[in-house]
Structures are given as structure tokens and as C-alpha cells.
PDB file of C-alpha atoms in Angstrom:
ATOM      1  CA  UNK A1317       0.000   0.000   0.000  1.00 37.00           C
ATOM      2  CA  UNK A1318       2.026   2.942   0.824  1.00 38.00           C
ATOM      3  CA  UNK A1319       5.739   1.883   1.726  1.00 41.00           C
ATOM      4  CA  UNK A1320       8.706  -0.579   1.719  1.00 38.00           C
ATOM      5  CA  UNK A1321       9.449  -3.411   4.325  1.00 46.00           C
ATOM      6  CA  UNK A1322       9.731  -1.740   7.783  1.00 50.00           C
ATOM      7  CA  UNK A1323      13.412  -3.078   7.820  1.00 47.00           C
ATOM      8  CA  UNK A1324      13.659   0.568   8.839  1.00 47.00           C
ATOM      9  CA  UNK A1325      16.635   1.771   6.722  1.00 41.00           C
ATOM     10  CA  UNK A1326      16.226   5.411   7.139  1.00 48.00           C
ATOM     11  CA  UNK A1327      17.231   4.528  11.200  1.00 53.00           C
ATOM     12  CA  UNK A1328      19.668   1.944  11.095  1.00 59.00           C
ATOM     13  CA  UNK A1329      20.052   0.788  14.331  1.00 60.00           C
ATOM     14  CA  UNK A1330      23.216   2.052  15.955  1.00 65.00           C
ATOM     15  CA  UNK A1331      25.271  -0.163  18.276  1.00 68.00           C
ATOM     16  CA  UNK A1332      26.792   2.313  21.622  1.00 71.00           C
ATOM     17  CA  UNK A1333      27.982   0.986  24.740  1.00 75.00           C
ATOM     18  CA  UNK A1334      25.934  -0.501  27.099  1.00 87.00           C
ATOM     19  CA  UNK A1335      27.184   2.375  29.481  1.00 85.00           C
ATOM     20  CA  UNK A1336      25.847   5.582  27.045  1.00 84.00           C
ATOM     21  CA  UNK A1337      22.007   4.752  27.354  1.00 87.00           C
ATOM     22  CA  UNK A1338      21.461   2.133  30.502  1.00 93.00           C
ATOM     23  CA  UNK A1339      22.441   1.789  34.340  1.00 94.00           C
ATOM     24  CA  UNK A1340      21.981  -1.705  36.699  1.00 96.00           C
ATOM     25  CA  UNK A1341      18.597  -2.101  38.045  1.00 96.00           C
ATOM     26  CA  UNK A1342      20.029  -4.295  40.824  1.00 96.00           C
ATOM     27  CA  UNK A1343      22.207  -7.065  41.827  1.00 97.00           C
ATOM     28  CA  UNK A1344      25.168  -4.919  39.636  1.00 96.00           C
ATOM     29  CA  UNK A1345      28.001  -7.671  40.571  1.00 97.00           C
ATOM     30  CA  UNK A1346      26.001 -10.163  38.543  1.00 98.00           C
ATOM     31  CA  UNK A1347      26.260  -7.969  35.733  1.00 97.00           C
ATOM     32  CA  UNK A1348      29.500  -8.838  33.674  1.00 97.00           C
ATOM     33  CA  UNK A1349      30.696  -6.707  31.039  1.00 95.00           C
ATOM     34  CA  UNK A1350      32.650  -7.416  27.948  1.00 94.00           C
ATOM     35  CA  UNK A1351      34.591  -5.694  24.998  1.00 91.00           C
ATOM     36  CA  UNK A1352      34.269  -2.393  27.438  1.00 88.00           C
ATOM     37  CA  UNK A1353      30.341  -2.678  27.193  1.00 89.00           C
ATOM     38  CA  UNK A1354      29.607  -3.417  24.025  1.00 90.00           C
ATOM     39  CA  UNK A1355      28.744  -6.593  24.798  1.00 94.00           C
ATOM     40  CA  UNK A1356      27.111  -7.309  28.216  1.00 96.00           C
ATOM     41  CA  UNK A1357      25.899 -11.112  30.360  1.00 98.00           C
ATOM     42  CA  UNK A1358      23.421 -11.074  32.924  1.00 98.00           C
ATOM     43  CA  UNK A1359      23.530 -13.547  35.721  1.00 98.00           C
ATOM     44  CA  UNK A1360      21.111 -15.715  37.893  1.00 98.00           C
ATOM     45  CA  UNK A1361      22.209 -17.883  40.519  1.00 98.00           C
ATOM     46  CA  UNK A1362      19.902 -18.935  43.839  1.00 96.00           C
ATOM     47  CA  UNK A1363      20.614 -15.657  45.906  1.00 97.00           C
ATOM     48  CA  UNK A1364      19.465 -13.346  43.163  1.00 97.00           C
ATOM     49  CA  UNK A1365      18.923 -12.169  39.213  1.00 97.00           C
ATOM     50  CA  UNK A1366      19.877  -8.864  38.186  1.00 98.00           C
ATOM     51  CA  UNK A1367      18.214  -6.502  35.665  1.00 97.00           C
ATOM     52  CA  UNK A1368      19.134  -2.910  33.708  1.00 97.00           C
ATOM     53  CA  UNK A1369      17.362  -0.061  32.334  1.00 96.00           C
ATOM     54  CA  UNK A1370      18.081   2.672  30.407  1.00 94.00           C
ATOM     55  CA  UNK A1371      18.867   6.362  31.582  1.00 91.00           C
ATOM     56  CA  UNK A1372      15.879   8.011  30.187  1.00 90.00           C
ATOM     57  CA  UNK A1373      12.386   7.893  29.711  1.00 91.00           C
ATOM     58  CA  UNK A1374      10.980   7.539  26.143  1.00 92.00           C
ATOM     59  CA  UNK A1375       7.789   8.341  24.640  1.00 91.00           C
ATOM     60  CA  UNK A1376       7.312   6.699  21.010  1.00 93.00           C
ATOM     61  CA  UNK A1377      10.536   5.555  19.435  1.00 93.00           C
ATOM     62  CA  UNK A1378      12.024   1.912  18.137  1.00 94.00           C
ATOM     63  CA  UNK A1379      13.843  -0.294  20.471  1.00 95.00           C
ATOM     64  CA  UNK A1380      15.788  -2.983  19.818  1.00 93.00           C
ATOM     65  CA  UNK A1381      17.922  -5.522  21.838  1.00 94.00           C
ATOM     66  CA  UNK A1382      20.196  -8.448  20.216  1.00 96.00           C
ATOM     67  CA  UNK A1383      20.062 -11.246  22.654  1.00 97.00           C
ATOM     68  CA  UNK A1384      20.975 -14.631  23.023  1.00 98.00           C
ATOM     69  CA  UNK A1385      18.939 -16.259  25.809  1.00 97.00           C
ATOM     70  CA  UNK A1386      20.083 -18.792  28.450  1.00 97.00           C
ATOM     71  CA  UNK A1387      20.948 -22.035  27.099  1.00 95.00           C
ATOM     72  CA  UNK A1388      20.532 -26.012  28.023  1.00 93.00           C
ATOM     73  CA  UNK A1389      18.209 -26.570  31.036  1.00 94.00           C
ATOM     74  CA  UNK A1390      16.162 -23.121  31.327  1.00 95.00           C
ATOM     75  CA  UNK A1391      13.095 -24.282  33.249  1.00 94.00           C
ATOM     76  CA  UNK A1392      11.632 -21.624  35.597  1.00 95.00           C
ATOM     77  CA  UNK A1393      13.836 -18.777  34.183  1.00 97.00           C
ATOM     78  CA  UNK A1394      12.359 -15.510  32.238  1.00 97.00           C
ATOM     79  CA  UNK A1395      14.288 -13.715  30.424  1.00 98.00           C
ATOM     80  CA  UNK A1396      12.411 -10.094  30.025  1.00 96.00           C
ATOM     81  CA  UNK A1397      12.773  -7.119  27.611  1.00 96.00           C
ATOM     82  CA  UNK A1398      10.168  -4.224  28.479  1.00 97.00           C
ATOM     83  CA  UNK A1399       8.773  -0.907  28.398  1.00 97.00           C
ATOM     84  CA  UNK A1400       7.132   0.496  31.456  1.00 97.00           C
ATOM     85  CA  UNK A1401       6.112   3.422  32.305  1.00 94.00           C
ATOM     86  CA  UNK A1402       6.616   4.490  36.073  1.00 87.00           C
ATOM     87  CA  UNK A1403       2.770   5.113  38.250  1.00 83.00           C
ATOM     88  CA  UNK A1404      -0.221   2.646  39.283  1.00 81.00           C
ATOM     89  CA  UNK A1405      -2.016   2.918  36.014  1.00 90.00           C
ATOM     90  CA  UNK A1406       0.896   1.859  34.711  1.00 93.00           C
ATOM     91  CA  UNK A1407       1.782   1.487  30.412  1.00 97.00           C
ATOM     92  CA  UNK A1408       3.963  -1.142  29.467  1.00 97.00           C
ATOM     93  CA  UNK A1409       5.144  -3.371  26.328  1.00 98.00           C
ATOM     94  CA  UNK A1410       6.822  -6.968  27.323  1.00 97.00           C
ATOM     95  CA  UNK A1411       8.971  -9.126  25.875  1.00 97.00           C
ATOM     96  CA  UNK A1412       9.011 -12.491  28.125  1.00 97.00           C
ATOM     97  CA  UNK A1413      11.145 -15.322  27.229  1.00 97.00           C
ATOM     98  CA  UNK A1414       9.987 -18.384  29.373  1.00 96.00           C
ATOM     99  CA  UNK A1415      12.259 -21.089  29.882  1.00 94.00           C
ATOM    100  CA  UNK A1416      12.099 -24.784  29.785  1.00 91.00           C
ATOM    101  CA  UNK A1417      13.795 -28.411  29.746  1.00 91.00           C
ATOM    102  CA  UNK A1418      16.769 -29.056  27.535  1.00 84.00           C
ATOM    103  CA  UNK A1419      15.620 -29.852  23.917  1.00 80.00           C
ATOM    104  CA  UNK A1420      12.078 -28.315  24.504  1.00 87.00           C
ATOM    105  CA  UNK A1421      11.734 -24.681  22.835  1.00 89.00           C
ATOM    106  CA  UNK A1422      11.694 -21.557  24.439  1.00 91.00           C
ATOM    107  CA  UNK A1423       8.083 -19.824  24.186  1.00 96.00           C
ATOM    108  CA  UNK A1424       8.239 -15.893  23.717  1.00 98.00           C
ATOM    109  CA  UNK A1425       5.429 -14.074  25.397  1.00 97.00           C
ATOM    110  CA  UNK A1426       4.514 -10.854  24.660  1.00 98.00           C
ATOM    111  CA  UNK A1427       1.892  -8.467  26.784  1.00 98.00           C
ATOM    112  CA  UNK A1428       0.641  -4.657  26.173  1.00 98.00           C
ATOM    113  CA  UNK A1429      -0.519  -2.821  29.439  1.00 96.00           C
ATOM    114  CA  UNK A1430      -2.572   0.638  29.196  1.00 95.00           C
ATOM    115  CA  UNK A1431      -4.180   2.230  31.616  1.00 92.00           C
ATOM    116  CA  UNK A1432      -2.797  -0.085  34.394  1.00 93.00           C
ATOM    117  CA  UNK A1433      -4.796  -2.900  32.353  1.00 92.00           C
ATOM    118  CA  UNK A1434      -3.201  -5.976  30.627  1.00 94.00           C
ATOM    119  CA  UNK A1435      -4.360  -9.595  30.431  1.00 94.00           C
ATOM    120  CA  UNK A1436      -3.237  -9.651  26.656  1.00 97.00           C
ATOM    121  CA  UNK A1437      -1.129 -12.533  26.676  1.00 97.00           C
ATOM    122  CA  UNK A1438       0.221 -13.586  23.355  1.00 97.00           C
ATOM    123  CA  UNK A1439       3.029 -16.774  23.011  1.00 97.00           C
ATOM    124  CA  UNK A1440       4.426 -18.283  20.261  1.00 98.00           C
ATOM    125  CA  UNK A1441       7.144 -20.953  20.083  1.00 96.00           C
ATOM    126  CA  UNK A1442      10.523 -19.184  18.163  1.00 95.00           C
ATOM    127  CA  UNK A1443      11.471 -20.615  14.698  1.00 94.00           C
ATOM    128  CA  UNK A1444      15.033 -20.742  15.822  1.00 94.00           C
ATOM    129  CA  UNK A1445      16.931 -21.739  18.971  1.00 94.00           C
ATOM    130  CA  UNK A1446      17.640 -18.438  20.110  1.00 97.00           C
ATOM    131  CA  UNK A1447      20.307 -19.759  22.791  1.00 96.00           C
ATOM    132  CA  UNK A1448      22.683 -20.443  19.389  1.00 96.00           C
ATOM    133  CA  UNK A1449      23.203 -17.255  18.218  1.00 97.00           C
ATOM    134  CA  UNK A1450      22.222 -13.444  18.632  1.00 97.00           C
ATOM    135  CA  UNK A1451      18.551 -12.207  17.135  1.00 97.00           C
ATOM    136  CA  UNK A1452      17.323  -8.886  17.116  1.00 97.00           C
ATOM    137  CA  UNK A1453      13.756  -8.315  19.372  1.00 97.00           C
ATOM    138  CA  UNK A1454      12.194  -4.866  18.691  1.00 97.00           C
ATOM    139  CA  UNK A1455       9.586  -2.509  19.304  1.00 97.00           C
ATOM    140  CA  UNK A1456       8.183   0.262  17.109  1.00 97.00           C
ATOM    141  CA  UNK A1457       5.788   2.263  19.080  1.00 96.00           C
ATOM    142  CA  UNK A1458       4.253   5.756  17.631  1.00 94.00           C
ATOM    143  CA  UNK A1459       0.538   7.250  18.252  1.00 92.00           C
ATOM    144  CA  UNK A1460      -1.072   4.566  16.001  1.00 94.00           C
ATOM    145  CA  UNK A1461       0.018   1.495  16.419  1.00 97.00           C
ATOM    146  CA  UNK A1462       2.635  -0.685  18.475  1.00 98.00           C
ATOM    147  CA  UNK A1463       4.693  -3.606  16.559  1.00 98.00           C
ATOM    148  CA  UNK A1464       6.975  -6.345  17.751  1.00 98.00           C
ATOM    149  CA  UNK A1465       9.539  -7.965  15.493  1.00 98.00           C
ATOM    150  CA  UNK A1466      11.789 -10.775  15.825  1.00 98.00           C
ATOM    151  CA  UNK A1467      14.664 -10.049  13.642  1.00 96.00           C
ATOM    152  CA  UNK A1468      12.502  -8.669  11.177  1.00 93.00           C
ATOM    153  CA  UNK A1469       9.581 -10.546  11.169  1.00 97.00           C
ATOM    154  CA  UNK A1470       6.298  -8.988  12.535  1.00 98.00           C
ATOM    155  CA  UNK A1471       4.759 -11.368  15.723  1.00 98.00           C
ATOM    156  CA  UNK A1472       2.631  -8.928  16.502  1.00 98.00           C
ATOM    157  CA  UNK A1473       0.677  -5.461  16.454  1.00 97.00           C
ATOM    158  CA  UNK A1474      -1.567  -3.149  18.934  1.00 97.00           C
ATOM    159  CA  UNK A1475      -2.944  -0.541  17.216  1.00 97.00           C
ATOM    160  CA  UNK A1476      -4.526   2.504  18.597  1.00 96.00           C
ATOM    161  CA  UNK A1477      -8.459   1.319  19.009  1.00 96.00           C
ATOM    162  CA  UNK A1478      -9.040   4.180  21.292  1.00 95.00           C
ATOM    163  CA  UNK A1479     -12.353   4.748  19.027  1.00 96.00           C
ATOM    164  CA  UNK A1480     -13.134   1.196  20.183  1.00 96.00           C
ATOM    165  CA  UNK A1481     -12.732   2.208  23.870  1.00 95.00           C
ATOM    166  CA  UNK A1482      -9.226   0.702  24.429  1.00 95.00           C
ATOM    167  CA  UNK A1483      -7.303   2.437  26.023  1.00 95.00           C
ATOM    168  CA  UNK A1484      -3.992   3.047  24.125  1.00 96.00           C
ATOM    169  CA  UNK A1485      -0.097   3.959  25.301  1.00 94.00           C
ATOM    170  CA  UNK A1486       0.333   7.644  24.412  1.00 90.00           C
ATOM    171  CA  UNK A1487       0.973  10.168  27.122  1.00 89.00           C
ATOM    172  CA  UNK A1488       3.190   8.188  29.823  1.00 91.00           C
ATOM    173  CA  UNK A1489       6.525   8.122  28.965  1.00 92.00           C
ATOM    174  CA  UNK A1490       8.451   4.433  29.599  1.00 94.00           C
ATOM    175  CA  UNK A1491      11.886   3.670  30.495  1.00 95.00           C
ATOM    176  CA  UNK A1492      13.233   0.515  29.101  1.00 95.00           C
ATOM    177  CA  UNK A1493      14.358  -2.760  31.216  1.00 96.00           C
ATOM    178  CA  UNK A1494      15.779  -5.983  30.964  1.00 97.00           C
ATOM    179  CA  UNK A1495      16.062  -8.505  33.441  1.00 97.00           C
ATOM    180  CA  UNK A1496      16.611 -12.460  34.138  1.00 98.00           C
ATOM    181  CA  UNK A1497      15.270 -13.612  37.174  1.00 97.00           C
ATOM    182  CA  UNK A1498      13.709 -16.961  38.886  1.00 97.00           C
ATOM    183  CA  UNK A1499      10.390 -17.318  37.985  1.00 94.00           C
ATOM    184  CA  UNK A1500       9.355 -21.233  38.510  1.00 93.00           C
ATOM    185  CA  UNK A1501       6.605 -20.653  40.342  1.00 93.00           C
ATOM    186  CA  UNK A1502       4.747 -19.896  37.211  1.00 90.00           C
ATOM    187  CA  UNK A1503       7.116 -19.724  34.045  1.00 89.00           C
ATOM    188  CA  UNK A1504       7.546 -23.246  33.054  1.00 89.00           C
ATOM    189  CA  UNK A1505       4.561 -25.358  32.709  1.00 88.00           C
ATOM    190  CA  UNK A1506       2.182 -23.102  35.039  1.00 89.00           C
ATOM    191  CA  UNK A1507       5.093 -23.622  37.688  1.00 90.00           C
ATOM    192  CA  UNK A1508       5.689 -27.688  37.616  1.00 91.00           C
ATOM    193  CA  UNK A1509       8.624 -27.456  36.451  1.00 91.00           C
ATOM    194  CA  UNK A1510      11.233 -25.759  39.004  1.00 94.00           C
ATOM    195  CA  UNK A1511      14.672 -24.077  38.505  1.00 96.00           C
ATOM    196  CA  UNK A1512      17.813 -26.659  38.484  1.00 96.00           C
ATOM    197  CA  UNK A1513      20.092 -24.601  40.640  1.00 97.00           C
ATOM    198  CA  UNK A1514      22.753 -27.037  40.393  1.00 96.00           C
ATOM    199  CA  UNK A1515      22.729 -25.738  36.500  1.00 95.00           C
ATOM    200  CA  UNK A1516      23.460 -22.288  37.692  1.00 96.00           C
ATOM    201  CA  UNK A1517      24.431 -19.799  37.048  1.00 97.00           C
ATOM    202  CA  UNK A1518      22.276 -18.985  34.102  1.00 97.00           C
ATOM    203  CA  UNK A1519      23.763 -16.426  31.985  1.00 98.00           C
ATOM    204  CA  UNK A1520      21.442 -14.109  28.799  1.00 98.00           C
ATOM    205  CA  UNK A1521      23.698 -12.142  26.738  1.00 98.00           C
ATOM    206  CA  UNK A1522      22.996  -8.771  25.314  1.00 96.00           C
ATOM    207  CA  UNK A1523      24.736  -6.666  22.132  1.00 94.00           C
ATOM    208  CA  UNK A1524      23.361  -3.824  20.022  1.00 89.00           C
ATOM    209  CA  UNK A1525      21.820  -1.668  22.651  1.00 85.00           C
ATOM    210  CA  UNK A1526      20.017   0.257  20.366  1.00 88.00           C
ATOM    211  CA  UNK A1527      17.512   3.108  21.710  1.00 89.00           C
ATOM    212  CA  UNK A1528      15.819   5.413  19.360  1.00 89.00           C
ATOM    213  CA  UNK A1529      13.400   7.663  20.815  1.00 89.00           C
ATOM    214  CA  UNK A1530      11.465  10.940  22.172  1.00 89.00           C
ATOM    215  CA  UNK A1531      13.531  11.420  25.113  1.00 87.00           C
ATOM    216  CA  UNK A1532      11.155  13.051  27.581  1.00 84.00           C
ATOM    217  CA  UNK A1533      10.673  13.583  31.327  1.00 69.00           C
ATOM    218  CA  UNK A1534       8.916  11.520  33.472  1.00 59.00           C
ATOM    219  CA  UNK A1535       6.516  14.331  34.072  1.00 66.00           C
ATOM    220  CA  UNK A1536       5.738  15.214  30.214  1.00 66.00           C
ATOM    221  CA  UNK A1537       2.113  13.880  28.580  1.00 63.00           C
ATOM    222  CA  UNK A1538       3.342  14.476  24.526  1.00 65.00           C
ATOM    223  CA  UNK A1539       6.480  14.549  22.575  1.00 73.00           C
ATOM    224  CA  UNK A1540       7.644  17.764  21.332  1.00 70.00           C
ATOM    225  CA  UNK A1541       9.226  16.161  18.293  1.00 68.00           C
ATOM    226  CA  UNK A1542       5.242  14.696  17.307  1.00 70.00           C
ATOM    227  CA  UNK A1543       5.413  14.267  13.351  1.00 75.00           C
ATOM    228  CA  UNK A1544       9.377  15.235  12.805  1.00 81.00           C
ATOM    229  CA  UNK A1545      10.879  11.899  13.379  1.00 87.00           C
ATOM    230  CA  UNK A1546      11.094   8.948  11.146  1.00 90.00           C
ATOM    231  CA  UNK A1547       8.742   6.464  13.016  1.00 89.00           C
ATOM    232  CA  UNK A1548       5.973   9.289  13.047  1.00 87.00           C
ATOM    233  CA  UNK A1549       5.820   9.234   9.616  1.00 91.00           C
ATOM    234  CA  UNK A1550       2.748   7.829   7.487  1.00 91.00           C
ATOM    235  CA  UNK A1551       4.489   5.250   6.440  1.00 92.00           C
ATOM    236  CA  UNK A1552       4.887   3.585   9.749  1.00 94.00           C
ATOM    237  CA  UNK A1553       1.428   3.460  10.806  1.00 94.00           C
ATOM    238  CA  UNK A1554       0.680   0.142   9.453  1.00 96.00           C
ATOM    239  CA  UNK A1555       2.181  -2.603   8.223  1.00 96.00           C
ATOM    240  CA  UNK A1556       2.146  -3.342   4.657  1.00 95.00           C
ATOM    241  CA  UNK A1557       1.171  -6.273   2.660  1.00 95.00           C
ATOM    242  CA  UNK A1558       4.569  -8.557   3.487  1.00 96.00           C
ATOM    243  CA  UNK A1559       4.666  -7.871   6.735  1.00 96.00           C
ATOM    244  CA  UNK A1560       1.189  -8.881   7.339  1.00 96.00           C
ATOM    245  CA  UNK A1561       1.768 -12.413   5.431  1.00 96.00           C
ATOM    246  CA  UNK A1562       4.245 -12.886   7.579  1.00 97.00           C
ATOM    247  CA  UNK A1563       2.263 -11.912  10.816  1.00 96.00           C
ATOM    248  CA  UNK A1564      -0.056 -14.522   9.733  1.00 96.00           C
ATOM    249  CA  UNK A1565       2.707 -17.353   8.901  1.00 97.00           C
ATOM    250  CA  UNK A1566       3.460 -16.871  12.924  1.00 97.00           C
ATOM    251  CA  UNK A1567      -0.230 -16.483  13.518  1.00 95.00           C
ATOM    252  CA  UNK A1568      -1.189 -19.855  11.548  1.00 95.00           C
ATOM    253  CA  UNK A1569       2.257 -21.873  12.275  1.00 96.00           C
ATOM    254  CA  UNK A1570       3.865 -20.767  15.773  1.00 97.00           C
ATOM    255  CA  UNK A1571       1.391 -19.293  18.261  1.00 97.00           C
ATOM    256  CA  UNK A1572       0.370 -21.221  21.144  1.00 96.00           C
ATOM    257  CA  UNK A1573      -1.986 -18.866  23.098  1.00 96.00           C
ATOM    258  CA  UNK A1574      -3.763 -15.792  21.964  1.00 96.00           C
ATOM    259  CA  UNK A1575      -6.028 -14.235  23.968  1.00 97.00           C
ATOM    260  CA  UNK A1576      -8.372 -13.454  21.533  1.00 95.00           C
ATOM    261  CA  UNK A1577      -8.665 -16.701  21.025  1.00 94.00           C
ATOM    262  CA  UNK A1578      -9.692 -17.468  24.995  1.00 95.00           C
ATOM    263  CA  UNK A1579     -13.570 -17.811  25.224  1.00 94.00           C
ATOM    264  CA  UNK A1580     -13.196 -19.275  28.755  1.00 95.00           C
ATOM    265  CA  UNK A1581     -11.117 -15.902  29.688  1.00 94.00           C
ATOM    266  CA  UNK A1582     -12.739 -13.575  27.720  1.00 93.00           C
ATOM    267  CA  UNK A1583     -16.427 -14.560  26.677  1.00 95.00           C
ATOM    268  CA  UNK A1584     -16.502 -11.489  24.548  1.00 94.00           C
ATOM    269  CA  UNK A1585     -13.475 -11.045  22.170  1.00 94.00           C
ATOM    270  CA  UNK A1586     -12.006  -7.940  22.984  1.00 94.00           C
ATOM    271  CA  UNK A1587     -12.676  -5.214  20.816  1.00 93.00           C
ATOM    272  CA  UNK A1588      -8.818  -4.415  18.752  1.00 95.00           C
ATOM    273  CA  UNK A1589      -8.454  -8.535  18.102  1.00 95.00           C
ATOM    274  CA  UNK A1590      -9.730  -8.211  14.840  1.00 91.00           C
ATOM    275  CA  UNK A1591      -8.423  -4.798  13.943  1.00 92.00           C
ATOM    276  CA  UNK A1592      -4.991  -6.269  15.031  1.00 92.00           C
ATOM    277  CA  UNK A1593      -5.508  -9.156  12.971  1.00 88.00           C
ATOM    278  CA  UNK A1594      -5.189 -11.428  15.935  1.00 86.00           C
ATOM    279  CA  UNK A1595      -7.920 -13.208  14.541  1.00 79.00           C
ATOM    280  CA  UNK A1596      -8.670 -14.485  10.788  1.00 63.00           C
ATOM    281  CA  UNK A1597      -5.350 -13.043   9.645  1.00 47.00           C
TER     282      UNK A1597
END
């Protein structure tokens, strides 16, 4: 319809230390850095996780992390990517990588909060091992609609239905976290399968800290910079045709759990599923 594959080439992302844009949330001595921060390996052992997030608060922007998530044995582990913003009605865009047993694959769950309400659980299994090698997760998120890509294939979009009365992420700014912690009571298998500490520690690496965004204050409800950068553009609001065949390859050949899908959760099918194309994509 109206523009090329959203490999975004007009904002190729640009690798900076892990130092320029991010601080430790906690637990900073299981933090280990290497090739002075470019690269960077979070830890988990029994007496604690550890988690960073960036400097700044954003509002609208592209985010993307390379990681490579915790290999062999992984049960009861997530592995989480996320923006949030920072009150009770909180905003906030996840990334979840759930671990599980040696040879069984990782499940990648995604979630949009607004308004201090989620309960939009999405998972799909991952095409790939993603314990092998780096891959790209990213987030494009502007006034109409939010996307998450693996690499650069679509899994997902939350578009602005606040016609619809959904209530849509657009005047909180978020700062951006990661984190690996212990999660077994509900991770793996609703929580039947528990952590292996005597696997530990569990280590997720992390490259290509790339942040893009309206930097803004905590305080501020719009971005001054509405319209003049690249992922406010018209092009951007949508997907186009590709991208949307392969939303529905994942749709069709990789998702587990959709909660549009959920009649015993929801009885009534939320109102964005089918403007998403959550549902007969």
C-alpha cells in the first residue's frame, strides 16, 4: 500500500555501549561486562537475578535488543525485555522469554498494558533456537500502532483502538528494562517445572543496545518532536502487505496462546483482536 518493508533503513540501528544509554537495576556484581560494554551477560544464581534499564524515559521511538537467551536446562527462568512506564495505572510493552527443559523450545510471550490494564497474553514458540546465536527483538511504538519484530519478522501489532474504547499507550513516557530472574513458580509449565540450581548460574547475553526515541521527562504527557521523526511518519502506521503475510505465517504456524482466542477468559473477544488481525489473519 504505501511503503517498503519496515526493515527501517532510514534509522539503522546504531550499536553504543551498554554504558551511554542504561544503568543496573540491581544485583550490579552479577552484571558482567565485555569488549568495554559493548557486549554485556546477565547472571542468575539462587541468591538473586539482576536486571538494567536505560537512563531516560521515552515516549514513542524503536527499540531494539540483540540477545541470546540462556541455554541447556532453562526451566523456571524468564528472560524479560520491556517498556514500562513508572505510576499505578501503569503502560507497558513486554517481551518475556519463558524457559524450559533441555531440547524443549523456548516460548516468547509478549503483553501490552494501558491504563494499568493488561491480560493480553500472546506466546508463540521461536522458529530458531535463540540460545545459538544473537537475534534482534524490537519494538516500534508511535501514536497509532505498536509492533513487535523478531529479527525482522512482525509477531505482533496493537494498534490505537481508542475509538473502540481501548485504552492506548500515548501520554506516559516508559523507560526501558531488561532482566533475568527466577520465575518457577509460574514460568515453566504453570510452575511444575522448578529451577535446576545445580545448572546455575544462568547467563542471557545482550549486544546492540540500540535506543531510538522521544527522550522526555517523566513528568511530560506528549512529545515535542510529534510528526518530525522517522517512526511518526505515514508510512509507519501500518504494516504493509509482506509484513502482514508474515504476521499470519506466525499467527497460523507458531502461536500457542492468543487471547483473543480465549472464550473461557474472555467470553466477549475484545474489541482491537480483529483490527490487530489477531484473529482471521
Amino acid at each position: 500500500m504505501h511503503k517498503t518493508n519496515l526493515h527501517l533503513t532510514n534509522s539503522s540501528p546504531v550499536d553504543v555501549p551498554f554504558q551511554k544509554n542504561y544503568v543496573p537495576t540491581w544485583a550490579e556484581d552479577h552484571i558482567h561486562y565485555i569488549d568495554g560494554g559493548r557486549e554485556v551477560q546477565l547472571y542468575l544464581d539462587k541468591s538473586t537475578g539482576t536486571g538494567f534499564q536505560t537512563r531516560g524515559s521515552y515516549l514513542f521511538g524503536h527499540f531494539s535488543m540483540h540477545m541470546k537467551l540462556v541455554a541447556g536446562d532453562s526451566a523456571g527462568t524468564v528472560t524479560a525485555f520491556y517498556l514500562s512506564s513508572q505510576n499505578s495505572e501503569h503502560d507497558e510493552i513486554d517481551f518475556e522469554f519463558l524457559g524450559n527443559r533441555t531440547g524443549e523450545p523456548y516460548i516468547l510471550q509478549t503483553n501490552v498494558f494501558s491504563g494499568g490494564k493488561g491480560d493480553r497474553e500472546q506466546r508463540i514458540y521461536l522458529w530458531f533456537d535463540p540460545t545459538k546465536d544473537y537475534h534482534s527483538y524490537s519494538v516500534l511504538w508511535n501514536l497509532y500502532m505498536i509492533a513487535f519484530f523478531v529479527d525482522d519478522t512482525p509477531i505482533r501489532v496493537f494498534k490505537n483502538s481508542k475509538d473502540l474504547g481501548v485504552r492506548y499507550p500515548f501520554n506516559q513516557p516508559m523507560k526501558l528494562y531488561s532482566s533475568l530472574w527466577n520465575a518457577d513458580d509460574w514460568a515453566t509449565r504453570g510452575g511444575r517445572e522448578k529451577t535446576d540450581w545445580s545448572r546455575a548460574p544462568f547467563v542471557a547475553s545482550y549486544r546492540g543496545f540500540h535506543v531510538d526515541g522521544c527522550e522526555a521527562s517523566a513528568e511530560a504527557r506528549y512529545c515535542a518532536t510529534q510528526g518530525a521523526r522517522w517512526w511518526d511518519q505515514p508510512e509507519f502506521q501500518d504494516l504493509d502487505g509482506e509484513q502482514y503475510r508474515r504476521l499470519a505465517w506466525v499467527r497460523k504456524t507458531h502461536t500457542i496462546y492468543n487471547y483473543c482466542d480465549d472464550r473461557d477468559r474472555y467470553p466477549t473477544m475484545s474489541p482491537e483482536c480483529h483490527r490487530d488481525r489477531d484473529v482471521d489473519v
